[in-house]
Coordinates of C-alpha atoms and ligand atoms in Angstrom, one line a residue:
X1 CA 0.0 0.0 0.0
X2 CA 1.0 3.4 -0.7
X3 CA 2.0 6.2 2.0
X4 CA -0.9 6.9 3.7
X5 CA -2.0 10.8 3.7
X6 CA -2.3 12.9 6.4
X7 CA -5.6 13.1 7.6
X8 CA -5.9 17.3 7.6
X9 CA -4.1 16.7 4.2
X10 CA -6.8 14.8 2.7
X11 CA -9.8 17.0 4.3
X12 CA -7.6 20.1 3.2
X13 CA -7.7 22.0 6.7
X14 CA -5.5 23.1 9.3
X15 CA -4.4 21.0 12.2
X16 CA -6.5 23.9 14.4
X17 CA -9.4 22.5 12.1
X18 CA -13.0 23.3 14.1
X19 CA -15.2 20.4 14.2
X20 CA -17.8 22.8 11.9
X21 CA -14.5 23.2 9.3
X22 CA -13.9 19.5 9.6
X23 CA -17.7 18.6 8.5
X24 CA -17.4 21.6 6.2
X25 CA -14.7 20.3 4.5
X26 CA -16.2 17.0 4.5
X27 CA -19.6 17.8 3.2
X28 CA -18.2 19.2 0.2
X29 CA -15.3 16.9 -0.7
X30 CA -17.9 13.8 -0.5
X31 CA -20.2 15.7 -2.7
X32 CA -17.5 15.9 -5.0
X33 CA -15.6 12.2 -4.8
X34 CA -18.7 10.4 -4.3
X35 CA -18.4 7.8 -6.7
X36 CA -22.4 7.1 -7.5
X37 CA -22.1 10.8 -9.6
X38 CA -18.7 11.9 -9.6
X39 CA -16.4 12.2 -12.6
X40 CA -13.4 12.2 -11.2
X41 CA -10.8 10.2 -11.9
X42 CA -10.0 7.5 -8.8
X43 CA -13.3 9.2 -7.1
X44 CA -13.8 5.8 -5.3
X45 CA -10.7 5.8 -3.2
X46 CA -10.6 9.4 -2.5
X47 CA -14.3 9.0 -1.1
X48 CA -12.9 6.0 1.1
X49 CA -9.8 8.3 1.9
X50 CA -12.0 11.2 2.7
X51 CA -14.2 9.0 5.1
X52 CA -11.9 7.5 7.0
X53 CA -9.9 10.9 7.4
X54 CA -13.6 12.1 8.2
X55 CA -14.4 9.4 10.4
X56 CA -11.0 10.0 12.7
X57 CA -11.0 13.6 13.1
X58 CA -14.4 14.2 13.7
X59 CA -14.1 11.8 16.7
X60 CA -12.5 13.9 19.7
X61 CA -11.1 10.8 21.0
X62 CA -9.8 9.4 18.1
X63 CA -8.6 12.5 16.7
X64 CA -6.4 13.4 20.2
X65 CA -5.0 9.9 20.0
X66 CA -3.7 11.0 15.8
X67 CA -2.6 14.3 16.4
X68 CA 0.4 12.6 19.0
X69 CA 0.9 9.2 17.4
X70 CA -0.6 9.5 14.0
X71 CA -1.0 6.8 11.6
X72 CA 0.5 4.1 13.7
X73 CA -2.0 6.1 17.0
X74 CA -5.0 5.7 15.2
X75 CA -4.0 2.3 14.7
X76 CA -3.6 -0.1 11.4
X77 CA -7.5 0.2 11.1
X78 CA -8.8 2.4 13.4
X79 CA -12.4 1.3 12.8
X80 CA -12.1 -2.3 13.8
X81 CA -11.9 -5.2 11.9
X82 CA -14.2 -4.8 9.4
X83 CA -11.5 -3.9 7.0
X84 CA -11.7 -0.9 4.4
X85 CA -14.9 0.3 4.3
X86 CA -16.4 -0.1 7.8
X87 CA -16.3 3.3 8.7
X88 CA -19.4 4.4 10.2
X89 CA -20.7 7.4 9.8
X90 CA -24.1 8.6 9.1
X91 CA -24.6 10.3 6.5
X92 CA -27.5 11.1 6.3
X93 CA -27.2 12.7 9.5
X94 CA -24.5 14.9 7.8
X95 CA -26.3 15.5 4.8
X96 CA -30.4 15.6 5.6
X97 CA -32.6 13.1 3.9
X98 CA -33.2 15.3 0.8
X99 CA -29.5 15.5 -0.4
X100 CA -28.6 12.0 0.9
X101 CA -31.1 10.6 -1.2
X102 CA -30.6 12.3 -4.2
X103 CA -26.8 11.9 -3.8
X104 CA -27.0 8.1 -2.9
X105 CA -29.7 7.2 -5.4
X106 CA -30.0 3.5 -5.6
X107 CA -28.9 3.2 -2.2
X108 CA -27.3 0.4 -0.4
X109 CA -27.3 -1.4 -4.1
X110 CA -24.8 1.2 -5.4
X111 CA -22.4 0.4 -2.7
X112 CA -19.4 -1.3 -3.3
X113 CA -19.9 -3.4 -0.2
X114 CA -21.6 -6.4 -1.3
X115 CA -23.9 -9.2 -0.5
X116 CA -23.6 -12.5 -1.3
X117 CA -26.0 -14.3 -3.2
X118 CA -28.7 -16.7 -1.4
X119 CA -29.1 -20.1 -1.5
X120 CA -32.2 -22.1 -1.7
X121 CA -32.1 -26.2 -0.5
X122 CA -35.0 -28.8 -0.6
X123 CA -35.4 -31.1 2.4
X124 CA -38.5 -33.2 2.4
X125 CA -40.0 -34.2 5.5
X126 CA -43.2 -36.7 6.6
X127 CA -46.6 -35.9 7.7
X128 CA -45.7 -37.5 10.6
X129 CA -42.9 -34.3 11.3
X130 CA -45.5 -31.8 10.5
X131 CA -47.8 -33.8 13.1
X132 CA -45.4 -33.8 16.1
X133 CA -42.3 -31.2 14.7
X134 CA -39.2 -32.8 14.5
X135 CA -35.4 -31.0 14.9
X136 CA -33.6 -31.7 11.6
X137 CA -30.0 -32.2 11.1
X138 CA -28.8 -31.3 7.6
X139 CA -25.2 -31.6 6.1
X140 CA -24.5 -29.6 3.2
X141 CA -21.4 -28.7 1.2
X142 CA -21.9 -24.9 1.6
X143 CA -19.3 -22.2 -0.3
X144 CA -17.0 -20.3 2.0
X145 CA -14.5 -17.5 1.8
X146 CA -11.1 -19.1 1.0
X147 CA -8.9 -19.4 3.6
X148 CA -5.4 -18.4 2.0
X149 CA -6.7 -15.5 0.1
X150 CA -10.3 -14.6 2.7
X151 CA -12.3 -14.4 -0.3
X152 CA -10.6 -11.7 -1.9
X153 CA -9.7 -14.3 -4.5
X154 CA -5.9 -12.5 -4.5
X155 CA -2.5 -14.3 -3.4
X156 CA -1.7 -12.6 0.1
X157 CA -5.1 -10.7 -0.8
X158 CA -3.1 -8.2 -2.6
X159 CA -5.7 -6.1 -4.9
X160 CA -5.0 -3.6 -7.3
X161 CA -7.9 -1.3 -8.3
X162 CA -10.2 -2.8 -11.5
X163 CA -8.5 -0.7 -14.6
X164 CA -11.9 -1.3 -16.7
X165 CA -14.6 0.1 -13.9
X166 CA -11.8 2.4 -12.6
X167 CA -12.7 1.2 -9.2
X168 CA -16.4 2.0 -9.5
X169 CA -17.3 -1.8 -9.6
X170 CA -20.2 -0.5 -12.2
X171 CA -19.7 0.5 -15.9
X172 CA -21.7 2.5 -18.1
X173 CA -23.0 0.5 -20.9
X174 CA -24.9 1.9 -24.2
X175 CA -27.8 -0.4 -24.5
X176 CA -30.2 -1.2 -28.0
X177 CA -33.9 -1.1 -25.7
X178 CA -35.6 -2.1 -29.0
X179 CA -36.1 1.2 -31.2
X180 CA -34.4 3.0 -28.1
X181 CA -30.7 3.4 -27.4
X182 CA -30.3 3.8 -23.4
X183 CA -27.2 4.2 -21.1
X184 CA -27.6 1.7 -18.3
X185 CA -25.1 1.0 -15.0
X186 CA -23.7 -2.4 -15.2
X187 CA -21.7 -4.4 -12.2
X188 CA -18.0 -4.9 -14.0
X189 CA -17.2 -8.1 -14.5
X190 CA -13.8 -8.2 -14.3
X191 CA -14.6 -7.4 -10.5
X192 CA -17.6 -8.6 -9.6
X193 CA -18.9 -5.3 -8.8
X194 CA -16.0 -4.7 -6.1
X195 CA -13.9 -2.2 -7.7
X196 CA -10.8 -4.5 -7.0
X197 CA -8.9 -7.4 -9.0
X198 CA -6.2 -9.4 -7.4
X199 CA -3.0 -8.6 -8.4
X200 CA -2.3 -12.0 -8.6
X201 CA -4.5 -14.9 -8.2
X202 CA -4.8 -17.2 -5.4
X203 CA -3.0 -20.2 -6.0
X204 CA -5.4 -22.3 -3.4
X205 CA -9.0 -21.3 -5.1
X206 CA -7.4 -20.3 -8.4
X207 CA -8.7 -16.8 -8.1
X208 CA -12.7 -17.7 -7.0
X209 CA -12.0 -16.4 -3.6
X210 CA -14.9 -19.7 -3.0
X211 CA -14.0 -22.9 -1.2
X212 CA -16.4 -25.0 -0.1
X213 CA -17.1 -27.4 3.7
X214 CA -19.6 -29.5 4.8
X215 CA -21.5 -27.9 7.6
X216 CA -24.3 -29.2 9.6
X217 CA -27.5 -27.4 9.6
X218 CA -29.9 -28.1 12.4
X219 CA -33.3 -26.5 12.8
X220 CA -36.4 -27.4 13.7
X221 CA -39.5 -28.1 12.3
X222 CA -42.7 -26.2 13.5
X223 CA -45.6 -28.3 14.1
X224 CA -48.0 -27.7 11.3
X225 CA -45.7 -26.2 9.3
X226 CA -47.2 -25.3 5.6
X227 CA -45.8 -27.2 2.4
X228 CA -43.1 -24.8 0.6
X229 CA -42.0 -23.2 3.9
X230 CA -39.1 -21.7 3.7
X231 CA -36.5 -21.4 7.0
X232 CA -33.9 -18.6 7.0
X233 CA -30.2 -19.5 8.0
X234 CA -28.9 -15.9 8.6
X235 CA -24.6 -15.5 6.9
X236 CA -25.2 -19.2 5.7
X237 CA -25.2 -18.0 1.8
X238 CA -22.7 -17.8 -0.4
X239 CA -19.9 -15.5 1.0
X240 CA -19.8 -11.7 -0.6
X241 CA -18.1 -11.3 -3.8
X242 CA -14.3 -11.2 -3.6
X243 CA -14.8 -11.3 0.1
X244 CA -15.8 -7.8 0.6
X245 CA -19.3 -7.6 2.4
X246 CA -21.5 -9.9 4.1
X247 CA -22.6 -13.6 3.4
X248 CA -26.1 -14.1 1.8
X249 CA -28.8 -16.2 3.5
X250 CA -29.0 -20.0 3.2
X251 CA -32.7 -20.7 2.8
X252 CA -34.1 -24.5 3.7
X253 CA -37.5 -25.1 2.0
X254 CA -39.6 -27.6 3.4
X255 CA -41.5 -30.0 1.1
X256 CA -44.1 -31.7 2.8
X257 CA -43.6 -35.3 1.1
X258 CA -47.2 -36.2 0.0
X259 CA -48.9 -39.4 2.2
X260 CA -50.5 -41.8 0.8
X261 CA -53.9 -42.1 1.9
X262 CA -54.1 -38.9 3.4
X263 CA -54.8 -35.2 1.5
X264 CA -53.8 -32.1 3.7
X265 CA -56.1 -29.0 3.8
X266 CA -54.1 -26.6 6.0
X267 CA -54.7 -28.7 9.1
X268 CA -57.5 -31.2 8.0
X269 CA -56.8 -34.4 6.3
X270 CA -58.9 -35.7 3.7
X271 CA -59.0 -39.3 2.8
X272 CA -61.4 -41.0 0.8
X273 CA -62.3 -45.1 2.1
X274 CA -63.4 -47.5 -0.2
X275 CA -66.5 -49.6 1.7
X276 CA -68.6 -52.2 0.2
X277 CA -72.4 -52.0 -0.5
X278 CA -72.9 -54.1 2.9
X279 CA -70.8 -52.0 4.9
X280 CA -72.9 -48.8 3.9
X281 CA -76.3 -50.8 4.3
X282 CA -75.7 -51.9 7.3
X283 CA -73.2 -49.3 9.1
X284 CA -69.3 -50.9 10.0
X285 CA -66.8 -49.7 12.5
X286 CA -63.4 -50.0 11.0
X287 CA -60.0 -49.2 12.3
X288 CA -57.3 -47.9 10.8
X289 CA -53.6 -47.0 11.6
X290 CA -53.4 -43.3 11.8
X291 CA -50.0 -41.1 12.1
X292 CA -50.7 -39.8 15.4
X293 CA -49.6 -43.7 16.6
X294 CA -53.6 -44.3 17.8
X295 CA -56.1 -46.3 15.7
X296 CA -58.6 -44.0 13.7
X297 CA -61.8 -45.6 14.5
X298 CA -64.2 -44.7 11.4
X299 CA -68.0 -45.2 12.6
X300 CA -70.0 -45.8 9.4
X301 CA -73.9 -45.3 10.3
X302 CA -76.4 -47.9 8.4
X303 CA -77.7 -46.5 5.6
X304 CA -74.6 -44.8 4.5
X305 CA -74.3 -43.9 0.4
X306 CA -71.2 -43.1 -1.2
X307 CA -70.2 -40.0 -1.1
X308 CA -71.3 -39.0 2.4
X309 CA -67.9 -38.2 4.7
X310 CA -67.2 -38.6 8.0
X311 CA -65.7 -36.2 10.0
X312 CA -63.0 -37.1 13.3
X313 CA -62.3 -34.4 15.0
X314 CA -58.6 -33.1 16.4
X315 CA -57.4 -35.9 14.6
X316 CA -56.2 -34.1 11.7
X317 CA -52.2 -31.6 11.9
X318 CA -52.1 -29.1 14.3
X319 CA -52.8 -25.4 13.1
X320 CA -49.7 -23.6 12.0
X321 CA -51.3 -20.5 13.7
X322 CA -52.2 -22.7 16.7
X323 CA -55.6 -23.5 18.3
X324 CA -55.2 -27.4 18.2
X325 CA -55.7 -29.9 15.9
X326 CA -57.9 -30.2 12.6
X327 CA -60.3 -32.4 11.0
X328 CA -59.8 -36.0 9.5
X329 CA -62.7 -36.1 7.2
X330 CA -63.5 -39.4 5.6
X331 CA -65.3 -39.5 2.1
X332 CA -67.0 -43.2 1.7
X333 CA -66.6 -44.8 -1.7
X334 CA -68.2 -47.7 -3.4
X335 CA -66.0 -50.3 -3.4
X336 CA -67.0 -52.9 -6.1
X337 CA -65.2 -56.2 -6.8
X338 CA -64.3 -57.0 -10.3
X339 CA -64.9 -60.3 -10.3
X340 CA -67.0 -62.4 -8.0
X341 CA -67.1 -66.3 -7.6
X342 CA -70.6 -68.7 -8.1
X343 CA -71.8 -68.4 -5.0
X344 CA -71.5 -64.9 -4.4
X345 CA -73.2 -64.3 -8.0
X346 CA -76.0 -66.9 -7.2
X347 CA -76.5 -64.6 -3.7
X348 CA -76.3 -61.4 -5.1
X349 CA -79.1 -62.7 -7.8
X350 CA -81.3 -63.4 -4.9
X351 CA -80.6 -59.9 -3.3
X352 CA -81.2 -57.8 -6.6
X353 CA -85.1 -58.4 -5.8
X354 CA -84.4 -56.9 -2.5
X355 CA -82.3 -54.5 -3.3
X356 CA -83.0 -53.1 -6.3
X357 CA -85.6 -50.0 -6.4
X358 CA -88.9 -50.9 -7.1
X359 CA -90.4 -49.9 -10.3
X360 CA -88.1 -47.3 -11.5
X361 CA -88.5 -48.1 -14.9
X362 CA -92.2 -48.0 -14.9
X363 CA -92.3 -44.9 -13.0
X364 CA -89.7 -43.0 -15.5
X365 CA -92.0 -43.9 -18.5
X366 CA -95.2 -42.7 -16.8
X367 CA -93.7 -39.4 -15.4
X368 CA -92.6 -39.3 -20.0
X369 CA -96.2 -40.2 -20.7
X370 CA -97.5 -37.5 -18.6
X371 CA -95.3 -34.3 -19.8
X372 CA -96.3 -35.3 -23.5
X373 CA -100.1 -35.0 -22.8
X374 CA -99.7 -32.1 -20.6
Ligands
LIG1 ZN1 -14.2 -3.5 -12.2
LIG2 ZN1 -8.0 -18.1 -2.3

């Protein structure tokens, strides 16, 4: 790195500076450098250089501590270890809303401190998890800073500012918008956006700044949790370009594995039960397995017909909003054999007397008869 520049140097005041000269001073040198509109050369650096120098002096403490010692005083990195860039003043405090928005337009987008991008993973789970909740243990081979290089992607994480951006991280690009020809702000490539390219490239991740471990996720799942959920892992993303910024978000949707008997509507379960003719006639009591570990006792009444349901109550998936469990609700359908032995032909024959309605067809044709004379 080059010789770094007195502070009062860079701000252009006097060493007797008033706090209202330093933020004077301040105010219109970051109007001038700030990269999102300026048009000087190298304005990104001088706006970092003019930050830092701001963020020292205008802190009594800090600034006492650089007039005696200097540099060295005010320490490597005065600002802790959030490396270049973390300095932290507001400015919109300095500036008031009006110019600070106008001056920052796009906002924290047009930052050269970046985010990493998200990532999005599957995991199934049973109806049995979204019954009782369940904590999950996930491994996944997630991306991570390179060690040798911390994710600047450089060997000994030297950087040299990007020559085609000129450190902006964004270029100007002349665009064909159908009949239109428009100037739109594109993230460099050759930096990823950062401003910086390594000088030269990490020998360990050839350059990527990316290396990936297996890490174990662990969350848990909430009882009645909807299909499609998705759980946030906060800094579990991928890692900010070139290492500069924070980590995305690692996202863990949950996909509710579909069961096989059962249908879920939010925290009912639907199942349809194929019964035979007797069973509706004459009303059954039938016991199935259910995924709450007790029997489901389904109570058919005699005189049942297909179609009708049943409902069990507080024996469906417990609300997501809680307020207890939901229905099972149990839609009877016909079950008929497709092929039936002698004997239970010769039966049936005798029941269709029985069974059958009575006179249906003779009733059809005289209801016929009697619209046609009407
Ligand atoms: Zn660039
Ligand atoms: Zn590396």
């Amino acid at each position: 790195m080059a010789e770094k520049r007195d502070y009062y140097e860079v701000l252009g005041v006097a060493k007797s500076a008033s706090d209202k000269d330093l933020k004077n001073a301040f105010r219109s040198l970051a109007r001038k450098y700030h990269p999102d509109r300026s048009t000087e050369d190298d304005a990104e650096n001088m706006f970092k250089e003019i930050q830092e120098a701001y963020a020292v002096l205008s802190d009594s403490q800090k600034r006492a501590q650089y007039d005696r010692f200097g540099h060295q005083g005010a320490g490597g990195n005065p600002f802790g270890g959030s490396g270049a860039g973390g300095f932290n003043i507001n400015l919109e405090d300095l500036f008031g809303g009006d110019i600070f928005s106008s001056m920052f337009g796009g906002g924290r987008q047009r930052s050269n401190k970046r985010r990493g991008n998200d990532i999005l993973v599957r995991h199934t789970i049973d109806m049995e998890m979204v019954l009782n909740g369940s904590s999950e243990e996930i491994e996944l081979d997630l991306p991570c800073p390179c060690q040798s290089c911390e994710g600047t992607g450089a060997e000994d994480g030297d950087t040299t500012q990007c020559s085609p951006c000129g450190g902006q991280g964004r270029m100007r690009v002349r665009q064909q918008m159908g009949p239109f020809v428009q100037d739109v702000v594109k993230e460099c490539r050759d930096c990823a956006g950062v401003g910086e390219i390594a000088k030269s490239r990490c020998q360990d991740c050839r350059g990527s700044g990316r290396d990936t471990q297996t890490e174990t996720i662990r969350f848990d799942v909430p009882l009645g949790v909807e299909n499609g959920t998705r759980m946030r892992m906060r800094g579990k993303g991928e890692p900010a370009p070139r290492g500069k910024g924070s980590p995305g978000d690692l996202f863990v949707e949950l996909e509710v594995q579909e069961h096989p008997w059962f249908e879920r509507q939010n925290s009912d379960l639907i199942m349809s039960l194929p019964v035979g003719f007797t069973d509706l006639m004459l009303g059954n009591t039938i016991k199935l397995p259910h995924i709450d570990g007790d029997d489901l006792v389904v109570k058919i009444p005699s005189n049942s017909s297909a179609g009708h349901t049943i409902t069990i109550r507080k024996r469906g998936l417990p609300s997501s909003r809680g307020g207890g469990r939901g229905e099972v609700v149990v839609l009877l359908k016909l079950h008929v054999p497709k092929k039936l032995d002698k004997a239970t032909k010769k039966a049936l024959e005798q029941l269709r007397k029985v069974l059958s309605p009575k006179d249906i067809e003779a009733r059809i044709r005289k209801d016929a008869e009697d619209r046609r004379t009407n």
